[in-house]
PDB file of C-alpha atoms in Angstrom:
ATOM      1  CA  MET N 274       9.466 108.082 276.130  1.00  0.00           C
ATOM      2  CA  PRO N 275       9.591 105.472 278.862  1.00  0.00           C
ATOM      3  CA  LYS N 276      12.735 105.258 280.999  1.00  0.00           C
ATOM      4  CA  SER N 277      13.243 101.623 280.229  1.00  0.00           C
ATOM      5  CA  HIS N 278      13.468 102.380 276.548  1.00  0.00           C
ATOM      6  CA  ARG N 279      15.975 105.159 277.091  1.00  0.00           C
ATOM      7  CA  ALA N 280      18.054 102.901 279.246  1.00  0.00           C
ATOM      8  CA  GLY N 281      18.105 100.315 276.488  1.00  0.00           C
ATOM      9  CA  GLU N 282      19.272 102.852 273.925  1.00  0.00           C
ATOM     10  CA  LYS N 283      22.085 104.021 276.196  1.00  0.00           C
ATOM     11  CA  SER N 284      23.166 100.450 276.724  1.00  0.00           C
ATOM     12  CA  GLU N 285      23.245  99.796 272.955  1.00  0.00           C
ATOM     13  CA  SER N 286      25.180 103.025 272.347  1.00  0.00           C
ATOM     14  CA  ALA N 287      27.768 102.096 274.950  1.00  0.00           C
ATOM     15  CA  GLU N 288      28.083  98.623 273.494  1.00  0.00           C
ATOM     16  CA  ALA N 289      28.505 100.036 269.963  1.00  0.00           C
ATOM     17  CA  ALA N 290      31.072 102.515 271.219  1.00  0.00           C
ATOM     18  CA  SER N 291      32.918  99.717 272.965  1.00  0.00           C
ATOM     19  CA  ILE N 292      32.898  97.608 269.749  1.00  0.00           C
ATOM     20  CA  THR N 293      34.072 100.607 267.744  1.00  0.00           C
ATOM     21  CA  ALA N 294      36.907 101.288 270.185  1.00  0.00           C
ATOM     22  CA  VAL N 295      38.036  97.663 270.117  1.00  0.00           C
ATOM     23  CA  SER N 296      37.928  97.551 266.340  1.00  0.00           C
ATOM     24  CA  LYS N 297      40.227 100.585 265.968  1.00  0.00           C
ATOM     25  CA  GLU N 298      42.756  99.096 268.370  1.00  0.00           C
ATOM     26  CA  ASP N 299      42.675  95.805 266.523  1.00  0.00           C
ATOM     27  CA  LEU N 300      42.979  97.630 263.218  1.00  0.00           C
ATOM     28  CA  LEU N 301      45.943  99.636 264.402  1.00  0.00           C
ATOM     29  CA  ALA N 302      47.524  96.515 265.798  1.00  0.00           C
ATOM     30  CA  ALA N 303      46.888  94.646 262.565  1.00  0.00           C
ATOM     31  CA  LEU N 304      48.328  97.537 260.547  1.00  0.00           C
ATOM     32  CA  ALA N 305      51.370  97.670 262.804  1.00  0.00           C
ATOM     33  CA  GLU N 306      51.817  93.901 262.483  1.00  0.00           C
ATOM     34  CA  HIS N 307      51.417  94.092 258.695  1.00  0.00           C
ATOM     35  CA  LYS N 308      53.872  96.965 258.570  1.00  0.00           C
ATOM     36  CA  ASN N 309      56.386  95.003 260.565  1.00  0.00           C
ATOM     37  CA  SER N 310      55.825  91.979 258.334  1.00  0.00           C
ATOM     38  CA  LEU N 311      56.388  94.097 255.216  1.00  0.00           C
ATOM     39  CA  LEU N 312      59.488  95.646 256.723  1.00  0.00           C
ATOM     40  CA  ALA N 313      60.794  92.208 257.615  1.00  0.00           C
ATOM     41  CA  ASP N 314      60.103  90.937 254.083  1.00  0.00           C
ATOM     42  CA  LEU N 315      61.675  94.076 252.635  1.00  0.00           C
ATOM     43  CA  ASN N 316      64.759  93.677 254.815  1.00  0.00           C
ATOM     44  CA  THR N 317      64.993  90.031 253.828  1.00  0.00           C
ATOM     45  CA  SER N 318      64.699  90.956 250.131  1.00  0.00           C
ATOM     46  CA  LEU N 319      67.246  93.761 250.532  1.00  0.00           C
ATOM     47  CA  ASN N 320      69.624  91.396 252.263  1.00  0.00           C
ATOM     48  CA  ARG N 321      69.221  88.918 249.400  1.00  0.00           C
ATOM     49  CA  ILE N 322      69.787  91.706 246.868  1.00  0.00           C
ATOM     50  CA  ASP N 323      72.830  92.877 248.793  1.00  0.00           C
ATOM     51  CA  GLY N 324      74.173  89.339 248.753  1.00  0.00           C
ATOM     52  CA  LYS N 325      73.619  89.036 245.006  1.00  0.00           C
ATOM     53  CA  LEU N 326      75.162  92.461 244.431  1.00  0.00           C
ATOM     54  CA  ASP N 327      78.183  91.380 246.435  1.00  0.00           C
ATOM     55  CA  CYS N 328      78.497  88.282 244.244  1.00  0.00           C
ATOM     56  CA  LEU N 329      78.145  90.424 241.125  1.00  0.00           C
ATOM     57  CA  GLN N 330      80.736  92.839 242.428  1.00  0.00           C
ATOM     58  CA  GLN N 331      83.126  89.990 243.129  1.00  0.00           C
ATOM     59  CA  SER N 332      82.506  88.624 239.636  1.00  0.00           C
ATOM     60  CA  VAL N 333      83.077  92.072 238.097  1.00  0.00           C
ATOM     61  CA  ASP N 334      86.258  92.505 240.119  1.00  0.00           C
ATOM     62  CA  SER N 335      87.422  89.067 238.985  1.00  0.00           C
ATOM     63  CA  HIS N 336      86.641  89.853 235.353  1.00  0.00           C
ATOM     64  CA  ASP N 337      88.359  93.201 235.635  1.00  0.00           C
ATOM     65  CA  SER N 338      91.433  91.504 237.044  1.00  0.00           C
ATOM     66  CA  ARG N 339      91.402  88.916 234.262  1.00  0.00           C
ATOM     67  CA  LEU N 340      90.936  91.590 231.583  1.00  0.00           C
ATOM     68  CA  THR N 341      93.848  93.527 233.008  1.00  0.00           C
ATOM     69  CA  SER N 342      95.935  90.360 232.958  1.00  0.00           C
ATOM     70  CA  LEU N 343      94.863  89.636 229.355  1.00  0.00           C
ATOM     71  CA  GLU N 344      95.738  93.169 228.295  1.00  0.00           C
ATOM     72  CA  ASP N 345      99.157  92.851 229.887  1.00  0.00           C
ATOM     73  CA  ASN N 346      99.687  89.479 228.206  1.00  0.00           C
ATOM     74  CA  ALA N 347      98.520  90.892 224.863  1.00  0.00           C
ATOM     75  CA  GLU N 348     100.980  93.768 225.133  1.00  0.00           C
ATOM     76  CA  SER N 349     103.719  91.302 226.033  1.00  0.00           C
ATOM     77  CA  VAL N 350     102.806  89.053 223.080  1.00  0.00           C
ATOM     78  CA  ASP N 351     102.714  92.065 220.740  1.00  0.00           C
ATOM     79  CA  GLY N 352     106.204  93.022 221.823  1.00  0.00           C
ATOM     80  CA  ARG N 353     107.455  89.484 221.331  1.00  0.00           C
ATOM     81  CA  LEU N 354     105.760  89.271 217.914  1.00  0.00           C
ATOM     82  CA  GLU N 355     107.419  92.495 216.792  1.00  0.00           C
ATOM     83  CA  LYS N 356     110.805  91.112 217.790  1.00  0.00           C
ATOM     84  CA  LEU N 357     109.976  87.772 216.146  1.00  0.00           C
ATOM     85  CA  GLU N 358     108.903  89.472 212.898  1.00  0.00           C
ATOM     86  CA  ALA N 359     112.069  91.538 212.842  1.00  0.00           C
ATOM     87  CA  CYS N 360     114.132  88.406 213.499  1.00  0.00           C
ATOM     88  CA  TYR N 361     112.195  86.497 210.818  1.00  0.00           C
ATOM     89  CA  LEU N 362     112.798  89.207 208.217  1.00  0.00           C
ATOM     90  CA  LYS N 363     116.467  89.232 209.090  1.00  0.00           C
ATOM     91  CA  VAL N 364     116.712  85.435 208.830  1.00  0.00           C
ATOM     92  CA  LEU N 365     114.722  85.500 205.560  1.00  0.00           C
ATOM     93  CA  THR N 366     117.064  88.086 204.069  1.00  0.00           C
ATOM     94  CA  GLU N 367     120.147  86.177 205.199  1.00  0.00           C
ATOM     95  CA  ASN N 368     118.669  82.915 203.896  1.00  0.00           C
ATOM     96  CA  GLU N 369     118.069  84.472 200.469  1.00  0.00           C
ATOM     97  CA  LYS N 370     121.640  85.721 200.399  1.00  0.00           C
ATOM     98  CA  LEU N 371     122.953  82.308 201.439  1.00  0.00           C
ATOM     99  CA  CYS N 372     120.806  80.544 198.824  1.00  0.00           C
ATOM    100  CA  THR N 373     122.136  82.926 196.188  1.00  0.00           C
ATOM    101  CA  LYS N 374     125.701  82.256 197.309  1.00  0.00           C
ATOM    102  CA  VAL N 375     125.166  78.486 197.359  1.00  0.00           C
ATOM    103  CA  THR N 376     123.655  78.570 193.860  1.00  0.00           C
ATOM    104  CA  ASP N 377     126.551  80.710 192.661  1.00  0.00           C
ATOM    105  CA  LEU N 378     129.109  78.355 194.208  1.00  0.00           C
ATOM    106  CA  GLU N 379     127.342  75.335 192.735  1.00  0.00           C
ATOM    107  CA  GLY N 380     127.278  77.013 189.339  1.00  0.00           C
ATOM    108  CA  ARG N 381     130.982  77.825 189.557  1.00  0.00           C
ATOM    109  CA  SER N 382     131.760  74.232 190.517  1.00  0.00           C
ATOM    110  CA  ARG N 383     129.905  73.110 187.359  1.00  0.00           C
ATOM    111  CA  ARG N 384     131.506  75.581 184.968  1.00  0.00           C
ATOM    112  CA  SER N 385     133.609  72.872 183.336  1.00  0.00           C
ATOM    113  CA  ASN N 386     130.722  70.368 183.128  1.00  0.00           C
ATOM    114  CA  VAL N 387     128.468  69.415 180.226  1.00  0.00           C
ATOM    115  CA  ARG N 388     125.442  67.117 180.052  1.00  0.00           C
ATOM    116  CA  LEU N 389     124.984  64.503 177.361  1.00  0.00           C
ATOM    117  CA  VAL N 390     121.320  63.560 177.000  1.00  0.00           C
ATOM    118  CA  GLY N 391     119.985  60.641 174.971  1.00  0.00           C
ATOM    119  CA  LEU N 392     122.811  58.112 175.012  1.00  0.00           C
ATOM    120  CA  PRO N 393     121.709  54.533 175.863  1.00  0.00           C
ATOM    121  CA  GLU N 394     122.385  53.167 179.327  1.00  0.00           C
ATOM    122  CA  SER N 395     125.641  51.218 179.856  1.00  0.00           C
ATOM    123  CA  ILE N 396     127.029  52.191 176.455  1.00  0.00           C
ATOM    124  CA  GLU N 397     130.080  53.587 178.244  1.00  0.00           C
ATOM    125  CA  GLY N 398     131.166  50.264 179.725  1.00  0.00           C
ATOM    126  CA  VAL N 399     133.387  50.109 182.807  1.00  0.00           C
ATOM    127  CA  GLN N 400     135.620  53.086 181.917  1.00  0.00           C
ATOM    128  CA  PRO N 401     133.224  55.957 181.259  1.00  0.00           C
ATOM    129  CA  THR N 402     135.861  58.719 181.364  1.00  0.00           C
ATOM    130  CA  ASN N 403     137.949  57.188 178.562  1.00  0.00           C
ATOM    131  CA  PHE N 404     134.847  56.196 176.616  1.00  0.00           C
ATOM    132  CA  PHE N 405     133.314  59.672 176.546  1.00  0.00           C
ATOM    133  CA  ALA N 406     136.651  61.289 175.682  1.00  0.00           C
ATOM    134  CA  GLN N 407     136.814  59.038 172.605  1.00  0.00           C
ATOM    135  CA  LEU N 408     133.122  59.663 171.861  1.00  0.00           C
ATOM    136  CA  LEU N 409     133.578  63.435 171.861  1.00  0.00           C
ATOM    137  CA  GLN N 410     136.632  63.218 169.614  1.00  0.00           C
ATOM    138  CA  GLU N 411     134.770  60.970 167.193  1.00  0.00           C
ATOM    139  CA  VAL N 412     131.599  63.050 167.099  1.00  0.00           C
ATOM    140  CA  PHE N 413     133.238  66.477 166.813  1.00  0.00           C
ATOM    141  CA  GLY N 414     136.125  65.369 164.638  1.00  0.00           C
ATOM    142  CA  GLY N 415     139.888  65.637 164.693  1.00  0.00           C
ATOM    143  CA  ASP N 416     139.804  69.292 163.606  1.00  0.00           C
ATOM    144  CA  LEU N 417     138.206  70.276 166.889  1.00  0.00           C
ATOM    145  CA  PHE N 418     140.057  67.698 168.987  1.00  0.00           C
ATOM    146  CA  PRO N 419     143.353  66.593 167.375  1.00  0.00           C
ATOM    147  CA  SER N 420     143.937  64.574 170.537  1.00  0.00           C
ATOM    148  CA  LEU N 421     141.577  63.163 173.130  1.00  0.00           C
ATOM    149  CA  PRO N 422     139.981  65.926 175.236  1.00  0.00           C
ATOM    150  CA  GLU N 423     141.162  65.927 178.840  1.00  0.00           C
ATOM    151  CA  LEU N 424     138.341  64.840 181.123  1.00  0.00           C
ATOM    152  CA  ASP N 425     138.545  64.805 184.905  1.00  0.00           C
ATOM    153  CA  ARG N 426     135.570  62.484 185.225  1.00  0.00           C
ATOM    154  CA  ALA N 427     132.430  61.275 183.467  1.00  0.00           C
ATOM    155  CA  HIS N 428     129.451  59.438 184.961  1.00  0.00           C
ATOM    156  CA  ARG N 429     125.707  59.035 184.787  1.00  0.00           C
ATOM    157  CA  SER N 430     123.445  61.135 186.998  1.00  0.00           C
ATOM    158  CA  LEU N 431     122.871  59.725 190.465  1.00  0.00           C
ATOM    159  CA  ALA N 432     119.226  58.818 189.791  1.00  0.00           C
ATOM    160  CA  PRO N 433     118.309  55.105 190.004  1.00  0.00           C
ATOM    161  CA  LYS N 434     119.141  53.115 186.899  1.00  0.00           C
ATOM    162  CA  PRO N 435     116.065  53.066 184.621  1.00  0.00           C
ATOM    163  CA  LYS N 436     114.305  49.914 183.490  1.00  0.00           C
ATOM    164  CA  PRO N 437     114.821  48.657 179.916  1.00  0.00           C
ATOM    165  CA  GLY N 438     112.902  50.910 177.539  1.00  0.00           C
ATOM    166  CA  ASP N 439     112.787  53.849 179.922  1.00  0.00           C
ATOM    167  CA  ARG N 440     114.518  57.147 179.260  1.00  0.00           C
ATOM    168  CA  PRO N 441     118.290  56.865 179.914  1.00  0.00           C
ATOM    169  CA  ARG N 442     119.974  58.976 182.543  1.00  0.00           C
ATOM    170  CA  PRO N 443     122.009  61.995 181.388  1.00  0.00           C
ATOM    171  CA  VAL N 444     125.791  61.806 181.452  1.00  0.00           C
ATOM    172  CA  MET N 445     127.853  64.358 183.384  1.00  0.00           C
ATOM    173  CA  VAL N 446     131.233  65.126 181.830  1.00  0.00           C
ATOM    174  CA  CYS N 447     133.781  67.331 183.589  1.00  0.00           C
ATOM    175  CA  PHE N 448     136.491  68.849 181.368  1.00  0.00           C
ATOM    176  CA  HIS N 449     139.940  69.483 182.733  1.00  0.00           C
ATOM    177  CA  ARG N 450     140.269  72.592 180.593  1.00  0.00           C
ATOM    178  CA  PHE N 451     137.470  75.152 180.608  1.00  0.00           C
ATOM    179  CA  GLN N 452     138.415  76.342 177.113  1.00  0.00           C
ATOM    180  CA  GLN N 453     137.733  72.886 175.662  1.00  0.00           C
ATOM    181  CA  LYS N 454     134.350  72.838 177.345  1.00  0.00           C
ATOM    182  CA  GLU N 455     133.441  76.261 175.878  1.00  0.00           C
ATOM    183  CA  LEU N 456     134.619  75.116 172.456  1.00  0.00           C
ATOM    184  CA  ILE N 457     132.449  72.007 172.479  1.00  0.00           C
ATOM    185  CA  ILE N 458     129.398  73.933 173.764  1.00  0.00           C
ATOM    186  CA  HIS N 459     129.719  76.397 170.878  1.00  0.00           C
ATOM    187  CA  GLU N 460     130.079  73.599 168.319  1.00  0.00           C
ATOM    188  CA  ALA N 461     127.086  71.722 169.771  1.00  0.00           C
ATOM    189  CA  ARG N 462     124.921  74.840 169.431  1.00  0.00           C
ATOM    190  CA  VAL N 463     125.947  75.129 165.807  1.00  0.00           C
ATOM    191  CA  ARG N 464     125.218  71.477 165.030  1.00  0.00           C
ATOM    192  CA  LYS N 465     122.156  71.268 167.314  1.00  0.00           C
ATOM    193  CA  THR N 466     121.728  67.488 166.833  1.00  0.00           C
ATOM    194  CA  LEU N 467     124.597  65.071 167.497  1.00  0.00           C
ATOM    195  CA  VAL N 468     124.820  61.422 166.434  1.00  0.00           C
ATOM    196  CA  TYR N 469     126.994  58.591 167.781  1.00  0.00           C
ATOM    197  CA  GLN N 470     126.722  55.102 166.284  1.00  0.00           C
ATOM    198  CA  GLY N 471     123.156  55.791 165.186  1.00  0.00           C
ATOM    199  CA  HIS N 472     122.141  57.236 168.568  1.00  0.00           C
ATOM    200  CA  THR N 473     120.959  60.868 168.524  1.00  0.00           C
ATOM    201  CA  PHE N 474     121.877  62.875 171.597  1.00  0.00           C
ATOM    202  CA  ARG N 475     122.202  66.478 172.714  1.00  0.00           C
ATOM    203  CA  LEU N 476     124.814  68.353 174.688  1.00  0.00           C
ATOM    204  CA  TYR N 477     123.977  71.093 177.213  1.00  0.00           C
ATOM    205  CA  GLU N 478     125.552  73.238 179.876  1.00  0.00           C
ATOM    206  CA  ASP N 479     125.370  71.690 183.348  1.00  0.00           C
ATOM    207  CA  TYR N 480     123.523  74.340 185.367  1.00  0.00           C
ATOM    208  CA  PRO N 481     122.143  74.106 188.923  1.00  0.00           C
ATOM    209  CA  SER N 482     118.407  73.371 189.052  1.00  0.00           C
ATOM    210  CA  GLU N 483     117.642  76.900 190.344  1.00  0.00           C
ATOM    211  CA  VAL N 484     119.414  78.438 187.353  1.00  0.00           C
ATOM    212  CA  VAL N 485     117.619  76.079 184.947  1.00  0.00           C
ATOM    213  CA  THR N 486     114.283  77.222 186.375  1.00  0.00           C
ATOM    214  CA  GLN N 487     115.255  80.877 186.020  1.00  0.00           C
ATOM    215  CA  ARG N 488     116.340  80.386 182.408  1.00  0.00           C
ATOM    216  CA  LYS N 489     113.257  78.408 181.340  1.00  0.00           C
ATOM    217  CA  VAL N 490     110.960  81.424 181.753  1.00  0.00           C
ATOM    218  CA  TYR N 491     112.741  83.153 178.849  1.00  0.00           C
ATOM    219  CA  LYS N 492     111.894  80.396 176.339  1.00  0.00           C
ATOM    220  CA  ALA N 493     108.718  81.965 174.912  1.00  0.00           C
ATOM    221  CA  VAL N 494     110.092  85.498 174.659  1.00  0.00           C
ATOM    222  CA  MET N 495     113.257  84.228 172.955  1.00  0.00           C
ATOM    223  CA  SER N 496     111.127  82.489 170.320  1.00  0.00           C
ATOM    224  CA  SER N 497     109.332  85.789 169.683  1.00  0.00           C
ATOM    225  CA  LEU N 498     112.661  87.587 169.329  1.00  0.00           C
ATOM    226  CA  TYR N 499     113.918  85.020 166.807  1.00  0.00           C
ATOM    227  CA  GLU N 500     110.740  85.532 164.770  1.00  0.00           C
ATOM    228  CA  LEU N 501     111.442  89.277 164.726  1.00  0.00           C
ATOM    229  CA  GLY N 502     114.855  88.617 163.239  1.00  0.00           C
ATOM    230  CA  LEU N 503     116.747  89.576 166.382  1.00  0.00           C
ATOM    231  CA  LYS N 504     119.580  87.649 168.001  1.00  0.00           C
ATOM    232  CA  PRO N 505     118.836  86.854 171.648  1.00  0.00           C
ATOM    233  CA  ALA N 506     121.442  85.299 173.912  1.00  0.00           C
ATOM    234  CA  LEU N 507     120.841  84.037 177.429  1.00  0.00           C
ATOM    235  CA  LEU N 508     123.713  84.988 179.718  1.00  0.00           C
ATOM    236  CA  TYR N 509     124.520  83.330 183.019  1.00  0.00           C
ATOM    237  CA  PRO N 510     122.664  82.996 185.276  1.00  0.00           C
ATOM    238  CA  ALA N 511     119.478  84.338 183.651  1.00  0.00           C
ATOM    239  CA  LYS N 512     120.008  87.602 181.777  1.00  0.00           C
ATOM    240  CA  LEU N 513     118.753  88.154 178.249  1.00  0.00           C
ATOM    241  CA  ARG N 514     120.953  90.015 175.790  1.00  0.00           C
ATOM    242  CA  ILE N 515     119.515  91.121 172.463  1.00  0.00           C
ATOM    243  CA  THR N 516     121.534  92.141 169.436  1.00  0.00           C
ATOM    244  CA  GLN N 517     119.400  94.548 167.409  1.00  0.00           C
ATOM    245  CA  THR N 518     119.443  94.918 163.622  1.00  0.00           C
ATOM    246  CA  ASN N 519     121.708  97.977 163.853  1.00  0.00           C
ATOM    247  CA  GLY N 520     124.252  95.996 165.877  1.00  0.00           C
ATOM    248  CA  THR N 521     123.515  97.596 169.241  1.00  0.00           C
ATOM    249  CA  ARG N 522     122.825  95.397 172.251  1.00  0.00           C
ATOM    250  CA  LYS N 523     120.247  95.562 175.021  1.00  0.00           C
ATOM    251  CA  LEU N 524     120.373  93.659 178.309  1.00  0.00           C
ATOM    252  CA  PHE N 525     117.266  92.559 180.219  1.00  0.00           C
ATOM    253  CA  THR N 526     117.314  91.176 183.739  1.00  0.00           C
ATOM    254  CA  SER N 527     113.662  90.044 183.792  1.00  0.00           C
ATOM    255  CA  VAL N 528     111.135  88.440 181.464  1.00  0.00           C
ATOM    256  CA  ASP N 529     108.711  91.348 181.919  1.00  0.00           C
ATOM    257  CA  GLU N 530     111.249  93.807 180.510  1.00  0.00           C
ATOM    258  CA  ALA N 531     111.900  91.563 177.512  1.00  0.00           C
ATOM    259  CA  GLU N 532     108.172  91.096 176.847  1.00  0.00           C
ATOM    260  CA  ARG N 533     107.571  94.859 176.940  1.00  0.00           C
ATOM    261  CA  TYR N 534     110.410  95.283 174.461  1.00  0.00           C
ATOM    262  CA  VAL N 535     108.845  92.684 172.132  1.00  0.00           C
ATOM    263  CA  GLU N 536     105.505  94.529 172.313  1.00  0.00           C
ATOM    264  CA  GLU N 537     107.196  97.818 171.423  1.00  0.00           C
ATOM    265  CA  VAL N 538     108.976  96.225 168.465  1.00  0.00           C
ATOM    266  CA  ASN N 539     105.725  94.653 167.207  1.00  0.00           C
ATOM    267  CA  LYS N 540     103.946  98.023 167.382  1.00  0.00           C
ATOM    268  CA  SER N 541     106.701  99.718 165.424  1.00  0.00           C
ATOM    269  CA  VAL N 542     106.709  97.080 162.658  1.00  0.00           C
TER     270      VAL N 542
END
């Protein structure tokens, strides 16, 4: 082989080796640069993540603090509610007792009163006490009242005066003597319907509204007892007494008890 050709091959080999050596250095440098770039990006991302984690941790700490505060407040409210419920029950019990006492006192203050229902408005004139004393004597007769019954007062109910043609207001009559009041109540129950100068009216006990409500619930069961031939009597304030056919008496303090008794009697008939 000629020398010139060999020299050319050596020159090409050296040039290729030089290119190869340069390429490796560049590659290593590029890899190192890429590595550094990745590390920088990774550090930047980690720093961002750390920042977000710090924010999350602060938010969690804040929520934890608020939850702790809410739990403390809830426990405090529970304690206050327990005290409030206990106080409410106490007040409710005392209020029921007071209402019962007030109703009892009102009933006692009305023990000598009767109600006259159905008499026309203004029939009594300007002296209602004297008028109704004479009315009672006339209606019930001289045998029951040889002299005028003693009345402390007599007046219409305090409702507004009705228009012509409307239902007249009831009359409240207070007897001076309780015995006279009991006598006239008994006679009115016997007669049932009373008449004065062509006007039909009725006479009732003057009970507080609460007592009237309590007594009304016995109406149906009393009708059933009358149909069975028994003798029911409604005692004050709202107790039902039954006189049985053999003469014995039973006392019921609630409508349910009386209704169960009626059912038992119907089954035995």
